[in-house]
GROMACS .gro file of C-alpha atoms in nm:
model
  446
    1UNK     CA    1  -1.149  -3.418  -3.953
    2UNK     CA    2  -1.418  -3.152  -3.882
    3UNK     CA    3  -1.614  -3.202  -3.584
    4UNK     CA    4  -1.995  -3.108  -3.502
    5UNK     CA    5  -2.095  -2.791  -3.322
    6UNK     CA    6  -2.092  -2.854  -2.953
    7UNK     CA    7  -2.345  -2.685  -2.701
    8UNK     CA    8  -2.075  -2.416  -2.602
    9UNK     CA    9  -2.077  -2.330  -2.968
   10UNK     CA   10  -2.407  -2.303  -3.071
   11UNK     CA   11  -2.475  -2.116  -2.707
   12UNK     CA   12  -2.178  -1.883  -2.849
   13UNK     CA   13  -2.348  -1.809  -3.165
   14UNK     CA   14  -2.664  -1.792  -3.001
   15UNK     CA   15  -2.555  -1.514  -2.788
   16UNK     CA   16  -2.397  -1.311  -3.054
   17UNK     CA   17  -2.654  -1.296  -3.260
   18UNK     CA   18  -2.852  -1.111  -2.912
   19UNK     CA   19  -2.584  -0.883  -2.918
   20UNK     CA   20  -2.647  -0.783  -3.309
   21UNK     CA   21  -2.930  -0.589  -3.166
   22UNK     CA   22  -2.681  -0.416  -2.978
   23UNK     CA   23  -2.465  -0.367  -3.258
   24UNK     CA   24  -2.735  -0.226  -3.467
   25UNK     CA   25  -2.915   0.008  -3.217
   26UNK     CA   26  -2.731   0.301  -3.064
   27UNK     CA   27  -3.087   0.348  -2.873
   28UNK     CA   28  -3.040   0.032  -2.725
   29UNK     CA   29  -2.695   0.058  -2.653
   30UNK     CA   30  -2.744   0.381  -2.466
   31UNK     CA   31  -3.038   0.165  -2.287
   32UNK     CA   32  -2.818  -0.116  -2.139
   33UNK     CA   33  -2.568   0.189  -2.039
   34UNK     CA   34  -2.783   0.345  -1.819
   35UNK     CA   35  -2.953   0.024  -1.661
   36UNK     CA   36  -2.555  -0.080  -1.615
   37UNK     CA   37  -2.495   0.206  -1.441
   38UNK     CA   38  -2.774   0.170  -1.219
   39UNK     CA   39  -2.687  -0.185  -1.128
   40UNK     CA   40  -2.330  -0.048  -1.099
   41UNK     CA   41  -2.480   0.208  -0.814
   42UNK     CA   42  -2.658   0.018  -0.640
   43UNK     CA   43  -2.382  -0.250  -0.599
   44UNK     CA   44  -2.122   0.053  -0.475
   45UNK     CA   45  -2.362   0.117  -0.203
   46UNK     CA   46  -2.335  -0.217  -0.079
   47UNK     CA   47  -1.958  -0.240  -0.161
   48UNK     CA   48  -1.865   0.040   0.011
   49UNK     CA   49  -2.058  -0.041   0.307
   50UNK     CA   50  -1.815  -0.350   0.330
   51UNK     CA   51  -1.535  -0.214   0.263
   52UNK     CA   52  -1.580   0.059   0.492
   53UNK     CA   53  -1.584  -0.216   0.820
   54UNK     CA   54  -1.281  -0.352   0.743
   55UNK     CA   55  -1.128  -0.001   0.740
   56UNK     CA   56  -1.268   0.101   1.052
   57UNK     CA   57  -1.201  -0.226   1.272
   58UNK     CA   58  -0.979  -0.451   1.118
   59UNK     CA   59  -0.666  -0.295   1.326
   60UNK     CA   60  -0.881  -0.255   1.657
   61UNK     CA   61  -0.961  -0.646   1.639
   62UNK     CA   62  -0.552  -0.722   1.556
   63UNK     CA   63  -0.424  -0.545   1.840
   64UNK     CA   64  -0.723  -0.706   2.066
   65UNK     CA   65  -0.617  -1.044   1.980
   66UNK     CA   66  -0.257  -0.984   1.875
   67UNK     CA   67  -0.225  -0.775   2.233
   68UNK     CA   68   0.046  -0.527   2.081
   69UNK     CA   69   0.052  -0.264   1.853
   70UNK     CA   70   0.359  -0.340   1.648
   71UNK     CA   71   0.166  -0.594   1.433
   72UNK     CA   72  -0.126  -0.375   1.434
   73UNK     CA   73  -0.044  -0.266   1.041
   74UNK     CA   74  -0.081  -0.616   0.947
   75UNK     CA   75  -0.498  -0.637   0.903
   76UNK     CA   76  -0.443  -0.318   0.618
   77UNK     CA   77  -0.161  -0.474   0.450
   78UNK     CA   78  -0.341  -0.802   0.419
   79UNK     CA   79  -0.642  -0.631   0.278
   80UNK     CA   80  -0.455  -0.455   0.066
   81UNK     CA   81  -0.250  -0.745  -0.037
   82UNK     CA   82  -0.605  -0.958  -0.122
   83UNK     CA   83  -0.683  -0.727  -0.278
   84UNK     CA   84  -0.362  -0.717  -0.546
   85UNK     CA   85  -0.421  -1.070  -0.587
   86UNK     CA   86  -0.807  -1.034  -0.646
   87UNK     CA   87  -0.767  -0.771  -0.885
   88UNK     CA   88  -0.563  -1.020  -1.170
   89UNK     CA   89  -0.859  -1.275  -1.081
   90UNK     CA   90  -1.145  -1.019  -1.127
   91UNK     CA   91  -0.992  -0.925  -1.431
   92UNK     CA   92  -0.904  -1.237  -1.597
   93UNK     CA   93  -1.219  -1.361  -1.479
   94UNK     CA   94  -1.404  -1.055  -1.615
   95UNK     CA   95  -1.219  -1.052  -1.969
   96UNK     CA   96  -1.302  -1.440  -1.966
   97UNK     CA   97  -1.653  -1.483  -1.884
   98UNK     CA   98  -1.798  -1.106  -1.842
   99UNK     CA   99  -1.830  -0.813  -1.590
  100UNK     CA  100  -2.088  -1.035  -1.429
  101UNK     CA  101  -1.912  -1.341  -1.369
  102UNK     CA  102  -1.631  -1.175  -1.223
  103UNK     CA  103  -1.740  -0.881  -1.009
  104UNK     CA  104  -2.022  -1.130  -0.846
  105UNK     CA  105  -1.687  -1.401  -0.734
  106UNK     CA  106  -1.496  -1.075  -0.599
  107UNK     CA  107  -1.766  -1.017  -0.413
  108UNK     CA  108  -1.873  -1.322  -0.306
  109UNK     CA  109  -1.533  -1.425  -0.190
  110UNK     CA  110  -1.518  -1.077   0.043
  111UNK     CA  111  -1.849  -1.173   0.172
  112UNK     CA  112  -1.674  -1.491   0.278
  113UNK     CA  113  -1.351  -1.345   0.413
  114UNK     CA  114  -1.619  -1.149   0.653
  115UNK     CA  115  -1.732  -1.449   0.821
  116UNK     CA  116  -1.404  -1.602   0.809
  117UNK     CA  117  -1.270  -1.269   1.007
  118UNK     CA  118  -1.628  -1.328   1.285
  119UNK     CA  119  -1.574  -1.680   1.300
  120UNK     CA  120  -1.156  -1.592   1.402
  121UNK     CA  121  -1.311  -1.342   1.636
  122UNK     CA  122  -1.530  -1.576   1.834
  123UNK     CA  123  -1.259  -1.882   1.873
  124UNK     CA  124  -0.955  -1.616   1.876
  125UNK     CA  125  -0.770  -1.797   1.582
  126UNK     CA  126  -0.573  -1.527   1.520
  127UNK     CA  127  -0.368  -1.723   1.142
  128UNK     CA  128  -0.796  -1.781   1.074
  129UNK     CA  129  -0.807  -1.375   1.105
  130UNK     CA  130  -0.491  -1.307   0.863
  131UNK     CA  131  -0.668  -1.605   0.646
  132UNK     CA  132  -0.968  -1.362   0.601
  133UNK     CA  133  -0.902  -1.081   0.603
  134UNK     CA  134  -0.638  -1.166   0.316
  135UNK     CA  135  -0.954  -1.335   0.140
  136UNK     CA  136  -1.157  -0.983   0.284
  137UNK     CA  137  -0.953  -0.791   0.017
  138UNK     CA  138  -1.114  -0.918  -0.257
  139UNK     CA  139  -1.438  -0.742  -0.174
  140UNK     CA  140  -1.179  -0.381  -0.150
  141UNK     CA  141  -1.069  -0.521  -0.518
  142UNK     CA  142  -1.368  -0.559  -0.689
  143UNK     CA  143  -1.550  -0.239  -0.495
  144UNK     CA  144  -1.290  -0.035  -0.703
  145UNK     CA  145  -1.315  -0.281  -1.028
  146UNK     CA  146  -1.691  -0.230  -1.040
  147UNK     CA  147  -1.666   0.184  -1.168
  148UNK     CA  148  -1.508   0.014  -1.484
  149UNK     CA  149  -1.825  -0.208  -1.547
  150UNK     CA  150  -2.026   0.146  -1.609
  151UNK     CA  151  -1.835   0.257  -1.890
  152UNK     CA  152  -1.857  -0.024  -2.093
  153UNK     CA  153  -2.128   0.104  -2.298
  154UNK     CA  154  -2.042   0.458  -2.219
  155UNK     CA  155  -1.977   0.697  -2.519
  156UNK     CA  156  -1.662   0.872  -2.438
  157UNK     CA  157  -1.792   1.225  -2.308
  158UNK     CA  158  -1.985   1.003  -2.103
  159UNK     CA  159  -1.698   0.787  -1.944
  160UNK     CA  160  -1.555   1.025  -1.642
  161UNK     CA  161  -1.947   1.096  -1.551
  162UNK     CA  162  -2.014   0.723  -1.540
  163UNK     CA  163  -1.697   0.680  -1.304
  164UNK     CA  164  -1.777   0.954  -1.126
  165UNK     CA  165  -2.130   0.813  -1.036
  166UNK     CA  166  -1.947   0.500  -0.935
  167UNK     CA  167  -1.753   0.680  -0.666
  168UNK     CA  168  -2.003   0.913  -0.558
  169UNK     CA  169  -2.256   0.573  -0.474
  170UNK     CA  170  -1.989   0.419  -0.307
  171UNK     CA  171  -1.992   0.685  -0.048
  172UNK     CA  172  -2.317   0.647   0.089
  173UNK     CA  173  -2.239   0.291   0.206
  174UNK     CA  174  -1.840   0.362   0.350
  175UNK     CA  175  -2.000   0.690   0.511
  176UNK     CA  176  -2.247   0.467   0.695
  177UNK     CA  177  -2.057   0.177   0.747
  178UNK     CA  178  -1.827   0.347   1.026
  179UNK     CA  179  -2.106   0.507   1.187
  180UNK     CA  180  -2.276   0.186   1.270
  181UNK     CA  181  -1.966   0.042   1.420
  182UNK     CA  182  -2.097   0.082   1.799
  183UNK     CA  183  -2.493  -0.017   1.699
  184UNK     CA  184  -2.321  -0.368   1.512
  185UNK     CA  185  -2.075  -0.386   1.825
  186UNK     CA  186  -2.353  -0.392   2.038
  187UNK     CA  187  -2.561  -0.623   1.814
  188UNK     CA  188  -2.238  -0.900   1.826
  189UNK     CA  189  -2.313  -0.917   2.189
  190UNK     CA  190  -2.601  -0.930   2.180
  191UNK     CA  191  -2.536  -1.304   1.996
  192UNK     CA  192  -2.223  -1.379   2.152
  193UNK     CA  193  -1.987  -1.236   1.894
  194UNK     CA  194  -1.687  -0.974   2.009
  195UNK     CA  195  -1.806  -0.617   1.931
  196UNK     CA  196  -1.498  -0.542   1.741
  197UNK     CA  197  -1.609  -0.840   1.509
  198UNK     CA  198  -1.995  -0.639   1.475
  199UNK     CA  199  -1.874  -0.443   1.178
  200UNK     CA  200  -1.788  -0.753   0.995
  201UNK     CA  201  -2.133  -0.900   1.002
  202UNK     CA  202  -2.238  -0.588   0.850
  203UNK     CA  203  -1.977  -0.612   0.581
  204UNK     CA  204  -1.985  -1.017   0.478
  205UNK     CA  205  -2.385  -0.905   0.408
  206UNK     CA  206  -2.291  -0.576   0.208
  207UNK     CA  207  -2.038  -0.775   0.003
  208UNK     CA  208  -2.314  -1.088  -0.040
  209UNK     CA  209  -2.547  -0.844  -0.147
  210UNK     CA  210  -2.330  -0.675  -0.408
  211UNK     CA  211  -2.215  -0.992  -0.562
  212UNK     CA  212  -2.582  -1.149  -0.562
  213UNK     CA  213  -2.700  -0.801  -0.769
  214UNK     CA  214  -2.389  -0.821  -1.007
  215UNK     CA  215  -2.516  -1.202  -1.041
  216UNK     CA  216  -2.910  -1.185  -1.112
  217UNK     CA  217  -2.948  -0.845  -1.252
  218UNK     CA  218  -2.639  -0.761  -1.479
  219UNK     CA  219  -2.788  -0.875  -1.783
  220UNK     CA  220  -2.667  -0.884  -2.089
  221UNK     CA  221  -2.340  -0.863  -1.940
  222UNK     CA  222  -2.157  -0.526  -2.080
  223UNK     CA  223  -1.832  -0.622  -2.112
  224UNK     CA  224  -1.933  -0.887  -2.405
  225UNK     CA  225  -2.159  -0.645  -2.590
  226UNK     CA  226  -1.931  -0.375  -2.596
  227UNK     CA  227  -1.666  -0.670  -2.734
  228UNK     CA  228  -1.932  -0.760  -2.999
  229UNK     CA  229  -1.960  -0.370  -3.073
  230UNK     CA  230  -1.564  -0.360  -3.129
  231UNK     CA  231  -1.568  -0.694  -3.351
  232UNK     CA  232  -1.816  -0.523  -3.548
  233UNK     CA  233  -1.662  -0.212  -3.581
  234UNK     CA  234  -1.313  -0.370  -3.652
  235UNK     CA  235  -1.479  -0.608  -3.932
  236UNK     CA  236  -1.609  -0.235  -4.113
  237UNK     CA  237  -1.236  -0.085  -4.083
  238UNK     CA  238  -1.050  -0.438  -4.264
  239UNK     CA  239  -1.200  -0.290  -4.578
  240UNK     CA  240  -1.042   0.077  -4.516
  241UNK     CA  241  -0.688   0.097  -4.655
  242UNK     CA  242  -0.638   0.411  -4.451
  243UNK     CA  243  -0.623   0.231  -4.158
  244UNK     CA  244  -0.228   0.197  -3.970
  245UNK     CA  245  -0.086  -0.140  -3.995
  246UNK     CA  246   0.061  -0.047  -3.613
  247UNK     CA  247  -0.111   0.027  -3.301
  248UNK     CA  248  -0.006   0.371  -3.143
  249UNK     CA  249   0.315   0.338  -2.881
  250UNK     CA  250   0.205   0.345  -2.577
  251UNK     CA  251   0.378   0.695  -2.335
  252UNK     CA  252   0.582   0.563  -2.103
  253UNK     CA  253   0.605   0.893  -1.903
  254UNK     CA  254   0.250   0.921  -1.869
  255UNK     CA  255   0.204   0.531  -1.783
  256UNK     CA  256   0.521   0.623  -1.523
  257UNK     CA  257   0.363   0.920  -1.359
  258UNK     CA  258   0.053   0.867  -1.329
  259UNK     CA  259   0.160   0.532  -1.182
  260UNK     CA  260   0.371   0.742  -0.933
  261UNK     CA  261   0.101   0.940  -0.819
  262UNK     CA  262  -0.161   0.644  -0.728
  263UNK     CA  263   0.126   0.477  -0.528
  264UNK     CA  264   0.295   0.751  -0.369
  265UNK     CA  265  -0.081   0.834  -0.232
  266UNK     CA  266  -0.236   0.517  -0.143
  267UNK     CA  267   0.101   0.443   0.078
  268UNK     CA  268   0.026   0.820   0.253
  269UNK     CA  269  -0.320   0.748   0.251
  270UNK     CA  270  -0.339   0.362   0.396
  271UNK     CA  271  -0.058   0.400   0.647
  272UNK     CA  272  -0.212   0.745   0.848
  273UNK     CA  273  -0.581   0.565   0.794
  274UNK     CA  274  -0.501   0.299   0.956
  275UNK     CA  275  -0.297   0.372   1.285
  276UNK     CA  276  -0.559   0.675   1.352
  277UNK     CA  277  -0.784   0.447   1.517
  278UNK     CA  278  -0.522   0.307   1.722
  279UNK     CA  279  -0.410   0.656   1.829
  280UNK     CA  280  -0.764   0.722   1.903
  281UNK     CA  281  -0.822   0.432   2.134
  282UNK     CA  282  -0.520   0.562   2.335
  283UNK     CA  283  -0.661   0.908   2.416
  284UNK     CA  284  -0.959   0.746   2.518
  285UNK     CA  285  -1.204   0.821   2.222
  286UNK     CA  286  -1.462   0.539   2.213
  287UNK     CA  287  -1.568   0.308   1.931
  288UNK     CA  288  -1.860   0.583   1.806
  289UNK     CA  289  -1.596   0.858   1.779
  290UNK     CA  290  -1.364   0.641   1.563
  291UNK     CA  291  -1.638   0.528   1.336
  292UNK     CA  292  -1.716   0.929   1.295
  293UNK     CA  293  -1.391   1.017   1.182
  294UNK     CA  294  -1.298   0.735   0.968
  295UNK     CA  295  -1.670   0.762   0.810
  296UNK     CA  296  -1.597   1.156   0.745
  297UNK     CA  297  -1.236   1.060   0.621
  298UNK     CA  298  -1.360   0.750   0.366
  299UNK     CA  299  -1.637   1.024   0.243
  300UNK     CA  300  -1.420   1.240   0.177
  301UNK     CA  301  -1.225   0.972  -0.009
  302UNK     CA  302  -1.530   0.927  -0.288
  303UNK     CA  303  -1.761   1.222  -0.242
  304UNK     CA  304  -1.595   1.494  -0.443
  305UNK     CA  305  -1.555   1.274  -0.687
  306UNK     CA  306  -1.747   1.443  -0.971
  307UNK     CA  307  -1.616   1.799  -0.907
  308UNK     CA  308  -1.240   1.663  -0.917
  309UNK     CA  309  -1.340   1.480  -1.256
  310UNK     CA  310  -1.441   1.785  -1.362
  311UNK     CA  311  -1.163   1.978  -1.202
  312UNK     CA  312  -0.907   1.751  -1.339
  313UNK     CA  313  -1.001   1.777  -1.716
  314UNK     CA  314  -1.035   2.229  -1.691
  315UNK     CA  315  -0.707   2.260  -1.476
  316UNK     CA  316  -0.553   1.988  -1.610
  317UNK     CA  317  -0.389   1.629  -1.437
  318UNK     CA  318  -0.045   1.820  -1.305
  319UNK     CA  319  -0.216   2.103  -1.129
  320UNK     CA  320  -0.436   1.792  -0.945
  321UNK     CA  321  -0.158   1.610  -0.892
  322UNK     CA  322  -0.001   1.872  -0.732
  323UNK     CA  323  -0.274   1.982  -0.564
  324UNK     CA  324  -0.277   1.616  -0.414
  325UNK     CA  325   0.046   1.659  -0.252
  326UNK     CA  326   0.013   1.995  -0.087
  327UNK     CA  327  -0.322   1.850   0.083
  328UNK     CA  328  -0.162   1.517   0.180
  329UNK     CA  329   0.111   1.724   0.325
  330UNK     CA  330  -0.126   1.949   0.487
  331UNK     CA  331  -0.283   1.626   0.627
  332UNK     CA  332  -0.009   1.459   0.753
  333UNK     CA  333   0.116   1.832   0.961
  334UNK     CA  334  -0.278   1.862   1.080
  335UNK     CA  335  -0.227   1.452   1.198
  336UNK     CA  336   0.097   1.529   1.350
  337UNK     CA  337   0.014   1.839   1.528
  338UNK     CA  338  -0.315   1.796   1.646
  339UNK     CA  339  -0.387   1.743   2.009
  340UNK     CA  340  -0.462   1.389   2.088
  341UNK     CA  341  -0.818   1.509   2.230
  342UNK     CA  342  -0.940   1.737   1.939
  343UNK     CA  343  -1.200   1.566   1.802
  344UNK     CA  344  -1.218   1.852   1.529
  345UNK     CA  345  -0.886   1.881   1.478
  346UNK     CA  346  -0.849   1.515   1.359
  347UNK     CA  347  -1.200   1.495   1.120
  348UNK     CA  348  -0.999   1.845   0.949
  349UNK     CA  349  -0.685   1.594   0.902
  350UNK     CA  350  -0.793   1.290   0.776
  351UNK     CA  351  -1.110   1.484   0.559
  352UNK     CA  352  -0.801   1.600   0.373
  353UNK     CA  353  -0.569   1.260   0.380
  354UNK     CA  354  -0.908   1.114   0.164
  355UNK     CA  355  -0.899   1.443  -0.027
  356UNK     CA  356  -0.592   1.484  -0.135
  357UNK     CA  357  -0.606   1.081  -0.216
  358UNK     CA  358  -0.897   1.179  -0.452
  359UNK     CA  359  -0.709   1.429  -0.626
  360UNK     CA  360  -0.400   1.181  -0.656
  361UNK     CA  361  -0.630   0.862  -0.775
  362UNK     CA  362  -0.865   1.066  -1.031
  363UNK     CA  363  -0.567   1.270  -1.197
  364UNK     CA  364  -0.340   0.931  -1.210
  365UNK     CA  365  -0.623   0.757  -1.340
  366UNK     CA  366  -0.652   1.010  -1.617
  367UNK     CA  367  -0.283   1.001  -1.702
  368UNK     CA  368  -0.328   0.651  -1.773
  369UNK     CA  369  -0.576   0.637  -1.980
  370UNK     CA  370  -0.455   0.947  -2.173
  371UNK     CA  371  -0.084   0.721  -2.234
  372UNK     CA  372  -0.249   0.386  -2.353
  373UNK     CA  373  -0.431   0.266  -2.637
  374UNK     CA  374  -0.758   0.076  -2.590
  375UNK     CA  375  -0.596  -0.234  -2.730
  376UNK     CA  376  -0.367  -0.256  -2.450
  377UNK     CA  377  -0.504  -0.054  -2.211
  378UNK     CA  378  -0.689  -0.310  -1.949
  379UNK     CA  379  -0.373  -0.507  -1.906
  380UNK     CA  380  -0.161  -0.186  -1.821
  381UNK     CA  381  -0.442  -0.040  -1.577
  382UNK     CA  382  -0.475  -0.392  -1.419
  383UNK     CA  383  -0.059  -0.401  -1.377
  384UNK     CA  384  -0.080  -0.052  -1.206
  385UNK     CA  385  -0.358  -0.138  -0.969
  386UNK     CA  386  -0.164  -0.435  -0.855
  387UNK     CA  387   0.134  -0.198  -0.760
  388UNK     CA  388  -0.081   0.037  -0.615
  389UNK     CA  389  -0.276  -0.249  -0.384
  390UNK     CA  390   0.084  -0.375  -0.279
  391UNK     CA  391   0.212  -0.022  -0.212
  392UNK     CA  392  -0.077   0.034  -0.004
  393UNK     CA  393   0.002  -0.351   0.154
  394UNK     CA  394   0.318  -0.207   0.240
  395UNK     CA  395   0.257   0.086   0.394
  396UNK     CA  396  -0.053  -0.025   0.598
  397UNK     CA  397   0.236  -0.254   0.728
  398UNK     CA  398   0.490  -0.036   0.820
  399UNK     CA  399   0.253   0.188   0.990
  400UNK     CA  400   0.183   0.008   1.277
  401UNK     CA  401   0.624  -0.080   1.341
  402UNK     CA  402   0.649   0.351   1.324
  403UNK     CA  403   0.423   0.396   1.573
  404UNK     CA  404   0.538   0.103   1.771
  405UNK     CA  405   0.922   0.224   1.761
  406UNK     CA  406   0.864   0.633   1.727
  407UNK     CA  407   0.488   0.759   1.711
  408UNK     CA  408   0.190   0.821   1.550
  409UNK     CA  409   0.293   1.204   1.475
  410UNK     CA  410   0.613   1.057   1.357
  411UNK     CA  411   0.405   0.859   1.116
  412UNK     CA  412   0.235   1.154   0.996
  413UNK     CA  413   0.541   1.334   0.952
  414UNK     CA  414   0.703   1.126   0.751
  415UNK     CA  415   0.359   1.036   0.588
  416UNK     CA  416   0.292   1.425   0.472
  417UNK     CA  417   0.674   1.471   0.328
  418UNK     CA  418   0.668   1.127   0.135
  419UNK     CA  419   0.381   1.337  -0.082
  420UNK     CA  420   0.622   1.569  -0.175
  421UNK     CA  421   0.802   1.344  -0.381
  422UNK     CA  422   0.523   1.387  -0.676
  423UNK     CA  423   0.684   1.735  -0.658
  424UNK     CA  424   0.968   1.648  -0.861
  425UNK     CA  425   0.831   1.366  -1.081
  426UNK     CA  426   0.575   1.601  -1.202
  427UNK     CA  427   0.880   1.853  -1.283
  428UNK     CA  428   1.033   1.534  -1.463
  429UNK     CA  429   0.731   1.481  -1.619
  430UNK     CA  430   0.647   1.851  -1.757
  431UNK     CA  431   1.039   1.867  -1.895
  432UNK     CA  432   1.015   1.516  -2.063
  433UNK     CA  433   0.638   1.715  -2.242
  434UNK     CA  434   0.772   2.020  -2.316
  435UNK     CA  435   1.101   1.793  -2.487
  436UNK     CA  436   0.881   1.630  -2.668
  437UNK     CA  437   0.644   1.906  -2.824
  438UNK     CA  438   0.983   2.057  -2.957
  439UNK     CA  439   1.075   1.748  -3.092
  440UNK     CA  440   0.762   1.744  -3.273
  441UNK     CA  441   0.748   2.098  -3.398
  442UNK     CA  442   1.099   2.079  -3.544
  443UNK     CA  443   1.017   1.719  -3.742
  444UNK     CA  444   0.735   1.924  -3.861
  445UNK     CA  445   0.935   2.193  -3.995
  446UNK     CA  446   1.188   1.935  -4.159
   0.00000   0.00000   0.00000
């Protein structure tokens, strides 16, 4: 028995037929691009104000209330570990209901995990801290998730720009994040909050403010146009007979290495990030000091952004990806070897620990997308950032036990010669290329 169109329905068909315009109207399309991109900016400022405080502090406040360093690893790894999690919700919630729906709930929930973390600050509930910060990480998630919301609507030559832009505007926020850390310090005094929990008022209102402008202003969402574009465009090919029964196989060596790359660089990266303020607070740098080098070090993370895009597509992704790994290396020796006083010396070594984990994240990235179809390649990219956040859980964790039981130049050490393994998966990789161009050329000749 047929029923009657419900609300849900008719608010379905409804919305479509908005979307025809869409469909219709390359001008328009190109219109809601660049307004999404906008909205996408001005969210990444705000985002990576956020996620920049929890960066900068997050240890500091641990080993306050903890009163060791051992466990001082944990705040990363349960940022990083919210932020695994967050990343299948944003994304189911995204493919679901929209880009809107489900960057403005990653968001939101950060902004949350920010007071959670002040609130454990100010009664020195210290499983209320782990609590939030773990709930924290979903602002770190959907900071990252937001680039994809740009290129939507974004003709291919225009995809790596629109990411690009993403990055870029996240910088301005992390870079001044950090360097507020003493003025919010002082301001959570001033209301009788712990300094170290200052940073964290700042970033529960950068997150609140990011999810609010994903929630009012990204309209129509992009996500469901560009799905009403594709339903379109599919409907025009079912009359084709040209067109493959089969998708495309996905290339498991490129999924593998470029996989391999993100990981092996956002363990490197996380682990030296986050003892460095620790080893700071040792050699007697003060709150101001760390704020400068970890602001320097996230910008560096983000800012070159469009000249690696760039870089990566002339020189290719294995000459990035190699150049990641000499510069983490390079990093992790600068780290290691740098007196404990040299101001300079450690801004040089952790400008290039967010370098070289630009190089690594933009030429994996590419490799990715270059080994997947479009049919299947959201669910692929989602698995691989969920390994990547729980690589980087794991090494922000381990960090703080290799300091503990050797050193933080021990740490750095073995942080700079862990890059060095991309060395021979790349070699694997270029063999496994070159074996199957000859395959090709000789089923050609057959």
């Amino acid at each position: 028995m047929s029923h009657p169109p419900n609300h849900n329905w008719q608010a379905s068909q409804n919305q479509q037929a908005h979307f025809r315009c869409y469909i219709n109207s390359p001008q328009k399309q190109q219109k809601l691009y660049k307004r999404t991109l906008a909205i996408v900016v001005i969210s990444q400022i705000f985002g990576g104000a956020g996620l920049a405080a929890g960066v900068t502090v997050g240890a500091l406040l641990a080993q306050e209330m903890l009163g060791t360093d051992s466990l001082a690893g944990i705040p990363a790894a349960l940022l990083t570990l919210g932020s695994a999690l967050a990343a299948l919700f944003v994304g189911r919630l995204s493919q679901r209901f929209g880009r809107r729906f489900g960057l403005a709930a990653g968001f939101l929930a950060g902004g949350i995990g920010a007071v959670g973390v002040i609130l454990a600050a100010v009664t020195q509930h210290i499983w209320l801290l782990f609590a939030s910060l773990l709930v924290y990480g979903a602002g770190t998630a959907t900071n990252l998730q937001a680039r994809y919301a740009g290129t939507d609507l974004a003709q291919p030559r225009q995809r790596a720009t629109a990411v690009s832009i993403a990055l870029v505007s996240t910088t301005f926020g992390a870079v001044a994040g950090p360097n507020l850390v003493e003025t919010m310090g002082h301001f959570a005094s001033s209301i009788g909050v712990p300094p170290l929990a200052g940073p964290f008022i700042l970033g529960a209102a950068a997150f609140l403010c990011a999810g609010l402008v994903f929630l009012f202003l990204l309209r129509p969402d992009p996500l469901q146009v560009a799905k009403a574009i594709a339903e379109a465009q599919a409907e025009e090919q079912k009359s084709s007979a040209d067109i493959p029964r089969s998708l495309p196989a996905a290339d498991s060596r490129g999924i593998i290495v470029g996989a391999t790359i993100m990981i092996l660089t956002q363990i490197v990266m996380v682990a030296i990030m986050t003892m460095t303020p620790i080893h700071m607070k040792h050699h007697g740098h003060g709150l101001s000091e760390v704020g400068l080098v970890i602001g320097i070090h996230i910008g560096a993370m983000y800012l070159p952004s469009l000249l690696t895009g760039v870089l990566v597509d002339k020189i290719g992704r294995t000459a990035m990806a190699f150049a990641s790994g000499v510069t983490l290396l390079a990093a992790g020796l600068l780290a290691a070897l740098a007196p404990a006083d040299s101001m300079t010396l450690l801004i040089v070594a952790l400008a290039l620990l967010g370098l070289g984990w630009n190089f690594g994240l933009i030429s994996g990235t590419a490799l990715i997308v270059d080994a997947t179809h479009p049919a299947t390649r959201a669910k692929t990219q989602g698995t691989v950032d969920v390994l990547i956040a729980l690589a980087g859980a794991s090494g922000g964790a381990l960090s703080g036990m290799v300091v503990s039981g050797a050193s933080y130049a021990t740490l750095s050490l073995g942080g700079g010669f862990l890059s060095l393994l991309l060395v021979p998966v790349l070699i694997w990789s270029r063999r496994k290329q070159r074996q199957m161009e000859v395959q090709a050329e000789q089923s050609l000749r057959q």
